[in-house]
Short mmCIF file of C-alpha atoms in Angstrom, two decimals:
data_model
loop_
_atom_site.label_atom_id
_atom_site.label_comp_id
_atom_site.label_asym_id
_atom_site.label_seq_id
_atom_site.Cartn_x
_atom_site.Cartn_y
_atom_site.Cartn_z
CA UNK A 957 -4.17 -56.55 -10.30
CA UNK A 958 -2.51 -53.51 -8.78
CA UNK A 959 0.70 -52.44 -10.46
CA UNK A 960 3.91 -53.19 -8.63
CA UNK A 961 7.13 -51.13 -8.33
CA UNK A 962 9.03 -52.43 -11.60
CA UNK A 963 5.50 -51.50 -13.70
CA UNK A 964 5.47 -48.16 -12.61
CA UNK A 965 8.91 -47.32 -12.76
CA UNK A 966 8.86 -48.95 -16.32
CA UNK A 967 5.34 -46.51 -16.76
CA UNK A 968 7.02 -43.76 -16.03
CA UNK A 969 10.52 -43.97 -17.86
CA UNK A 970 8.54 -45.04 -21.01
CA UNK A 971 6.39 -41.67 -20.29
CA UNK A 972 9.46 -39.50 -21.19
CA UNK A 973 10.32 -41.06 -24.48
CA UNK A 974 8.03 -38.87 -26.18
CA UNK A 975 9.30 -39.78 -29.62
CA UNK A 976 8.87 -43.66 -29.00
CA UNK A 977 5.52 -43.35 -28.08
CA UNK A 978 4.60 -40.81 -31.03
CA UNK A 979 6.19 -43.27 -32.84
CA UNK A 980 4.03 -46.61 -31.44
CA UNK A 981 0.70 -44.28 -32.10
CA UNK A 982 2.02 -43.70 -35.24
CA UNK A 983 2.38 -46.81 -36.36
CA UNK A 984 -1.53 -47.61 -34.94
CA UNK A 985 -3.52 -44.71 -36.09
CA UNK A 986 -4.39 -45.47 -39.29
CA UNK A 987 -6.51 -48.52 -38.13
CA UNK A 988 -8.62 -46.57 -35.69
CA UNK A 989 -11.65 -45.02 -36.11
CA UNK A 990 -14.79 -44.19 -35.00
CA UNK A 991 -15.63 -44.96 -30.95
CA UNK A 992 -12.27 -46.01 -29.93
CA UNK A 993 -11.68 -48.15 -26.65
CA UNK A 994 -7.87 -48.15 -25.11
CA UNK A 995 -7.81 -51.83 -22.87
CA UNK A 996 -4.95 -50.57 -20.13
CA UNK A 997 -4.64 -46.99 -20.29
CA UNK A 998 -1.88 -47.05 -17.53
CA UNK A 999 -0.74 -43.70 -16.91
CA UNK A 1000 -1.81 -42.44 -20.98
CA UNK A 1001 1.49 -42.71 -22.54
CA UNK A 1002 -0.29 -43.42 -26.00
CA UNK A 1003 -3.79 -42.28 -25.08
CA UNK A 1004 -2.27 -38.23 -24.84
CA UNK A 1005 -2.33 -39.08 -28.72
CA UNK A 1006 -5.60 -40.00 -29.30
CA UNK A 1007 -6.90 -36.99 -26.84
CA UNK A 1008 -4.62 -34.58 -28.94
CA UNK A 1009 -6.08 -35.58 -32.08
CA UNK A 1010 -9.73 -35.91 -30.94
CA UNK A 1011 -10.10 -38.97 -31.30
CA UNK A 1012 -13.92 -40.19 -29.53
CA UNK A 1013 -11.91 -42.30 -27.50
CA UNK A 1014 -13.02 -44.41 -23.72
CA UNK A 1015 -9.86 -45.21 -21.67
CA UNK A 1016 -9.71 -47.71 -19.28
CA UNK A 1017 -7.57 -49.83 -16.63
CA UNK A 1018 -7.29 -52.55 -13.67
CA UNK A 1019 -6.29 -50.60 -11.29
CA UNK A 1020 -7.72 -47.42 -9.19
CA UNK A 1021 -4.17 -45.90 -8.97
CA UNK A 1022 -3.78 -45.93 -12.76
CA UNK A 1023 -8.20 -44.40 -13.49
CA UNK A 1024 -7.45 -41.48 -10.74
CA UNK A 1025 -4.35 -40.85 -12.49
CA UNK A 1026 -6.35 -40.83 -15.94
CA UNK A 1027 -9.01 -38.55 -14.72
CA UNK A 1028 -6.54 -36.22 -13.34
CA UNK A 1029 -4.49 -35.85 -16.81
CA UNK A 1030 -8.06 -36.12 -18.56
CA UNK A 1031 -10.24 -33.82 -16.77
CA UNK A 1032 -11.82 -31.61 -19.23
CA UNK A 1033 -10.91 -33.40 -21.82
CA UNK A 1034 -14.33 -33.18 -24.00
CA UNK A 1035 -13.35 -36.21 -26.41
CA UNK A 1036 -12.19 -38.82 -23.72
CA UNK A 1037 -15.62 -40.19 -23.51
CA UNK A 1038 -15.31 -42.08 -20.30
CA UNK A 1039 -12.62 -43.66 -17.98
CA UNK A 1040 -14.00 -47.11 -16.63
CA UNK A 1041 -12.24 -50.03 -14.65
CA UNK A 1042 -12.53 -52.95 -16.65
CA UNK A 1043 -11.11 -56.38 -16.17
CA UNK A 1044 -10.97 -58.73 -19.16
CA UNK A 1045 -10.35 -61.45 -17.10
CA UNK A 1046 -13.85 -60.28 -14.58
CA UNK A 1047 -15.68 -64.08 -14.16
CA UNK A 1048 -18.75 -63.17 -16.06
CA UNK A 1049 -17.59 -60.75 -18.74
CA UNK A 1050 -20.56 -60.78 -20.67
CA UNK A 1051 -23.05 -60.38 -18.21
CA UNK A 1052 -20.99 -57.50 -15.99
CA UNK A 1053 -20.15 -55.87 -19.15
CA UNK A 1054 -23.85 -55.95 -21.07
CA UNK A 1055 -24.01 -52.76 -21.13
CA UNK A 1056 -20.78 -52.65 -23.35
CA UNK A 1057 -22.04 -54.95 -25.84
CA UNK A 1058 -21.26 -53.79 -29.43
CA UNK A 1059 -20.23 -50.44 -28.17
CA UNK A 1060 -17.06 -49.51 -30.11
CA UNK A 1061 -15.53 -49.34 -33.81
CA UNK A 1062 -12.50 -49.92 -32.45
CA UNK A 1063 -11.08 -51.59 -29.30
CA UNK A 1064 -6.70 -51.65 -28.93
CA UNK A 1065 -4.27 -53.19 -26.22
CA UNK A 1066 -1.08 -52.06 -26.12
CA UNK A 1067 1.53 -54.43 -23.93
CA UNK A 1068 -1.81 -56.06 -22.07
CA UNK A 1069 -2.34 -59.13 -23.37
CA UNK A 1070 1.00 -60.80 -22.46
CA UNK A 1071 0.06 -59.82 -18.26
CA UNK A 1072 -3.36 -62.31 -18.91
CA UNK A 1073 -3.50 -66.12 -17.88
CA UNK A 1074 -6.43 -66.76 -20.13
CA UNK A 1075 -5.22 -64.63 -23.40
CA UNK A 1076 -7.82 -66.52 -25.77
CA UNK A 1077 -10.70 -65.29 -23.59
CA UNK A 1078 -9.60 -61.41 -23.11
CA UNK A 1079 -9.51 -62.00 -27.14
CA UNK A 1080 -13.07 -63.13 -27.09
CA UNK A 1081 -14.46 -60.40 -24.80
CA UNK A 1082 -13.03 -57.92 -26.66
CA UNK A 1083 -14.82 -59.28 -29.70
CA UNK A 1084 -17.90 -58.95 -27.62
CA UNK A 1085 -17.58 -55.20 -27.19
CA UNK A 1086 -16.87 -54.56 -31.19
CA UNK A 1087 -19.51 -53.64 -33.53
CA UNK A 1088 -19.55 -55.94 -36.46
CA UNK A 1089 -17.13 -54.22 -39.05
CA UNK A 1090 -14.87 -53.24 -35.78
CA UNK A 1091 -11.43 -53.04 -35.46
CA UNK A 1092 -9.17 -54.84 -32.94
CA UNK A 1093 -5.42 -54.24 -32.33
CA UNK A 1094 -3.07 -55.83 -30.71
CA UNK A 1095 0.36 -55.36 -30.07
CA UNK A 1096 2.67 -57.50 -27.36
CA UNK A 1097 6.22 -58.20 -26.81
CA UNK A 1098 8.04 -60.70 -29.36
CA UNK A 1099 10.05 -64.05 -29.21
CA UNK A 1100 9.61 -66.35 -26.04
CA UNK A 1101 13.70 -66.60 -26.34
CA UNK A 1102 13.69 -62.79 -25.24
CA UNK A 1103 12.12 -63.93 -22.48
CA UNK A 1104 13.98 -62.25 -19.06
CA UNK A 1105 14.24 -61.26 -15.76
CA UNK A 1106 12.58 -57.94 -16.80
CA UNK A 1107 9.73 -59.86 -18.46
CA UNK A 1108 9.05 -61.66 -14.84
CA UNK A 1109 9.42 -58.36 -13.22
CA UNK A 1110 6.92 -57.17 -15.45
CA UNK A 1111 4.19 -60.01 -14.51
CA UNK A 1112 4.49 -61.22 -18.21
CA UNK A 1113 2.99 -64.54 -18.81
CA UNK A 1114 4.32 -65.02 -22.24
CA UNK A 1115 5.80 -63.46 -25.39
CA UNK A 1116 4.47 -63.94 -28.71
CA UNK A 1117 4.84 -64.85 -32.41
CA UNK A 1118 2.97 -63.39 -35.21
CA UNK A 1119 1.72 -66.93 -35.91
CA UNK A 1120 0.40 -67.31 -32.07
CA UNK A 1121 -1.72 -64.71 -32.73
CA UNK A 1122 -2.53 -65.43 -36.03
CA UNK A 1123 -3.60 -68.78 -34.42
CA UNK A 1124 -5.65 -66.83 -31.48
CA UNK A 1125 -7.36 -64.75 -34.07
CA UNK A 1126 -8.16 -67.60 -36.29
CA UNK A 1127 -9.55 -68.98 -33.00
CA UNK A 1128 -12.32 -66.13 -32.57
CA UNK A 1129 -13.44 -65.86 -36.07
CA UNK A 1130 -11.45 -62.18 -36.35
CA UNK A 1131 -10.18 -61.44 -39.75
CA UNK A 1132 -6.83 -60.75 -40.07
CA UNK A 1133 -6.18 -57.18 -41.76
CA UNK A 1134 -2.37 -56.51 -41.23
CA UNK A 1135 0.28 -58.30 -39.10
CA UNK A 1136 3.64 -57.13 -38.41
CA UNK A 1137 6.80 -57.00 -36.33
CA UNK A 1138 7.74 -53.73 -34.88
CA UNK A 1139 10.93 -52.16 -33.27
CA UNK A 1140 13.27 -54.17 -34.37
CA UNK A 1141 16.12 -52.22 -32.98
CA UNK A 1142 14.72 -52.76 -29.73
CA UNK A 1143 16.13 -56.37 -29.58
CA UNK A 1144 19.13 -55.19 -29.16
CA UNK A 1145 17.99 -53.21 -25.88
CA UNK A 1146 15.94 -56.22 -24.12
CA UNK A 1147 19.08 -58.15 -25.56
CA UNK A 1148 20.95 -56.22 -23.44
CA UNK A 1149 18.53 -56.05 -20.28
CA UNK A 1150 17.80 -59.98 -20.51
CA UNK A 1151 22.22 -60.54 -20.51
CA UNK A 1152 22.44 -58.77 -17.71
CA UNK A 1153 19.17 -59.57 -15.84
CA UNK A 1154 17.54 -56.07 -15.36
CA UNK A 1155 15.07 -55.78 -13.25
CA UNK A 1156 13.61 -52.69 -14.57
CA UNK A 1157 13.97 -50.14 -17.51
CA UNK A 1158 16.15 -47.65 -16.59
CA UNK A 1159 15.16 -44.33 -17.32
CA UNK A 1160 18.62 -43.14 -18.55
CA UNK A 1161 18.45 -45.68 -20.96
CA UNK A 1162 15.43 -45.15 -22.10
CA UNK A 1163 15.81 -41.57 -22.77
CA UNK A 1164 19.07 -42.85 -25.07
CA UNK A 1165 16.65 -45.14 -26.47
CA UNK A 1166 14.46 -42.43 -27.47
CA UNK A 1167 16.80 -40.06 -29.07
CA UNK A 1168 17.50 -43.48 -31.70
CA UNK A 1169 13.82 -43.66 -32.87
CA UNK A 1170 14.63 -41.95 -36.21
CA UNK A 1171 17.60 -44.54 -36.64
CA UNK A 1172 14.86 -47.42 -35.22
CA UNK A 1173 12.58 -46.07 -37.89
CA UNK A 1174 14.78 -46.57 -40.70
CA UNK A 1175 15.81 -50.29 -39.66
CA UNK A 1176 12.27 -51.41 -39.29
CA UNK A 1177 11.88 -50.13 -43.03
CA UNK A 1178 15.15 -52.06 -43.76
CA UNK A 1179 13.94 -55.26 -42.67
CA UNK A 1180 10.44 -54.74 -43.77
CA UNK A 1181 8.98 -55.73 -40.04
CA UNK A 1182 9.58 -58.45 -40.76
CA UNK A 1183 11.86 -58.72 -36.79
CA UNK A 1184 11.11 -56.94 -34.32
CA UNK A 1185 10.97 -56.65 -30.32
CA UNK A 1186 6.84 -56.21 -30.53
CA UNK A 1187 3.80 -57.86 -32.44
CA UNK A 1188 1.26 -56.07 -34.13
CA UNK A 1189 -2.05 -57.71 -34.95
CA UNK A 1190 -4.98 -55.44 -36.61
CA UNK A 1191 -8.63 -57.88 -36.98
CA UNK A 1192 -12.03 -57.20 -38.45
CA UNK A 1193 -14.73 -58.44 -36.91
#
């Protein structure tokens, strides 16, 4: 699937807001560990993190654009283990990835699984490339009512609850660990981009978004995560 115009504009405005994205590893880290696999590196908004803190980490993506792009920002980088194409969606996923099998202690998707048809089975070929004790994470955009012109811009199939994932993870025999809403604030932004049918994130915008993490921080403690414009799911398998 090769990215269109609106996902790399969106890649790249999101790239600036340094503070958001410290903010989203942040909020991660503490459930990773060990071999770490990032599904949809992109252009390594959150996996500059991982590579900073030495994490043993493999990236990975769909498209050829978005692994050139990785080994360009990577190269030399002693830590990022490997950057493969890999398609959770590839007919065959157990046989083309064999090699994979078991691989990692940790495997994380970060806005991916909402762009898949077949959601349940990305779930269950991730599964198939954890260790047994492995950690998977999950995070996706919230509330099918948020759903806008943005999101169809974006290629997003769907938006999720906490309890559809609950229910996907239930599915697949993954034990739930931690679930939460995150971002909360950030409601109020795709609010505003789904009222008046945005077709992409502006960068301005999101460089006034980013500057209001500290005040996002604080209202995601006020409401306990309990809202928010993301999903987080952490399982053990």
């Amino acid at each position: 699937m090769n990215p269109n115009n609106t996902e790399q504009q969106t890649l790249q405005a999101i790239s600036r807001a340094t503070k958001f994205n410290r903010w989203m590893y942040d909020t991660i880290k503490p459930y990773c560990h060990g071999r770490v696999l990032e599904v949809g590196s992109g252009i390594g908004n959150i996996s500059s993190f991982f590579v900073q803190d030495n994490f043993n980490i493999t990236l990975s993506d769909i498209d050829d654009h978005y692994i050139q792009t990785l080994n360009n920002k990577f190269a030399g980088a002693g830590n990022v283990k490997d950057i493969i194409f890999l398609d959770l969606q590839q007919h065959n996923f157990h046989h083309s990835y064999a090699i994979m099998k078991e691989s990692f202690d940790t495997v994380f998707l970060l806005n991916v699984l909402e762009h898949l048809d077949d959601d349940s089975q990305a779930l269950q070929n991730c599964k198939m490339l954890l260790r047994t004790g492995g950690t998977l994470i999950v995070l996706v955009p919230a509330y099918s009512w948020l759903y806008s012109q943005l999101d169809k811009k974006l290629r997003h199939c769907r938006r999720y609850t906490l309890a559809v994932l609950q229910s996907l993870f239930n599915k697949h025999q993954l034990t739930i660990r931690k679930q939460f809403y995150f971002n909360a604030l950030g409601i109020v932004a795709w609010s505003y981009a789904k009222i008046f049918r945005l077709s992409a994130v502006p960068g301005r915008g999101m460089g006034i978004y980013n500057n209001l993490v500290p005040l996002a921080k604080a209202i995601d403690k006020l409401v306990v995560t309990k809202i928010g414009l993301s999903a987080i799911i952490i399982g053990e398998k």
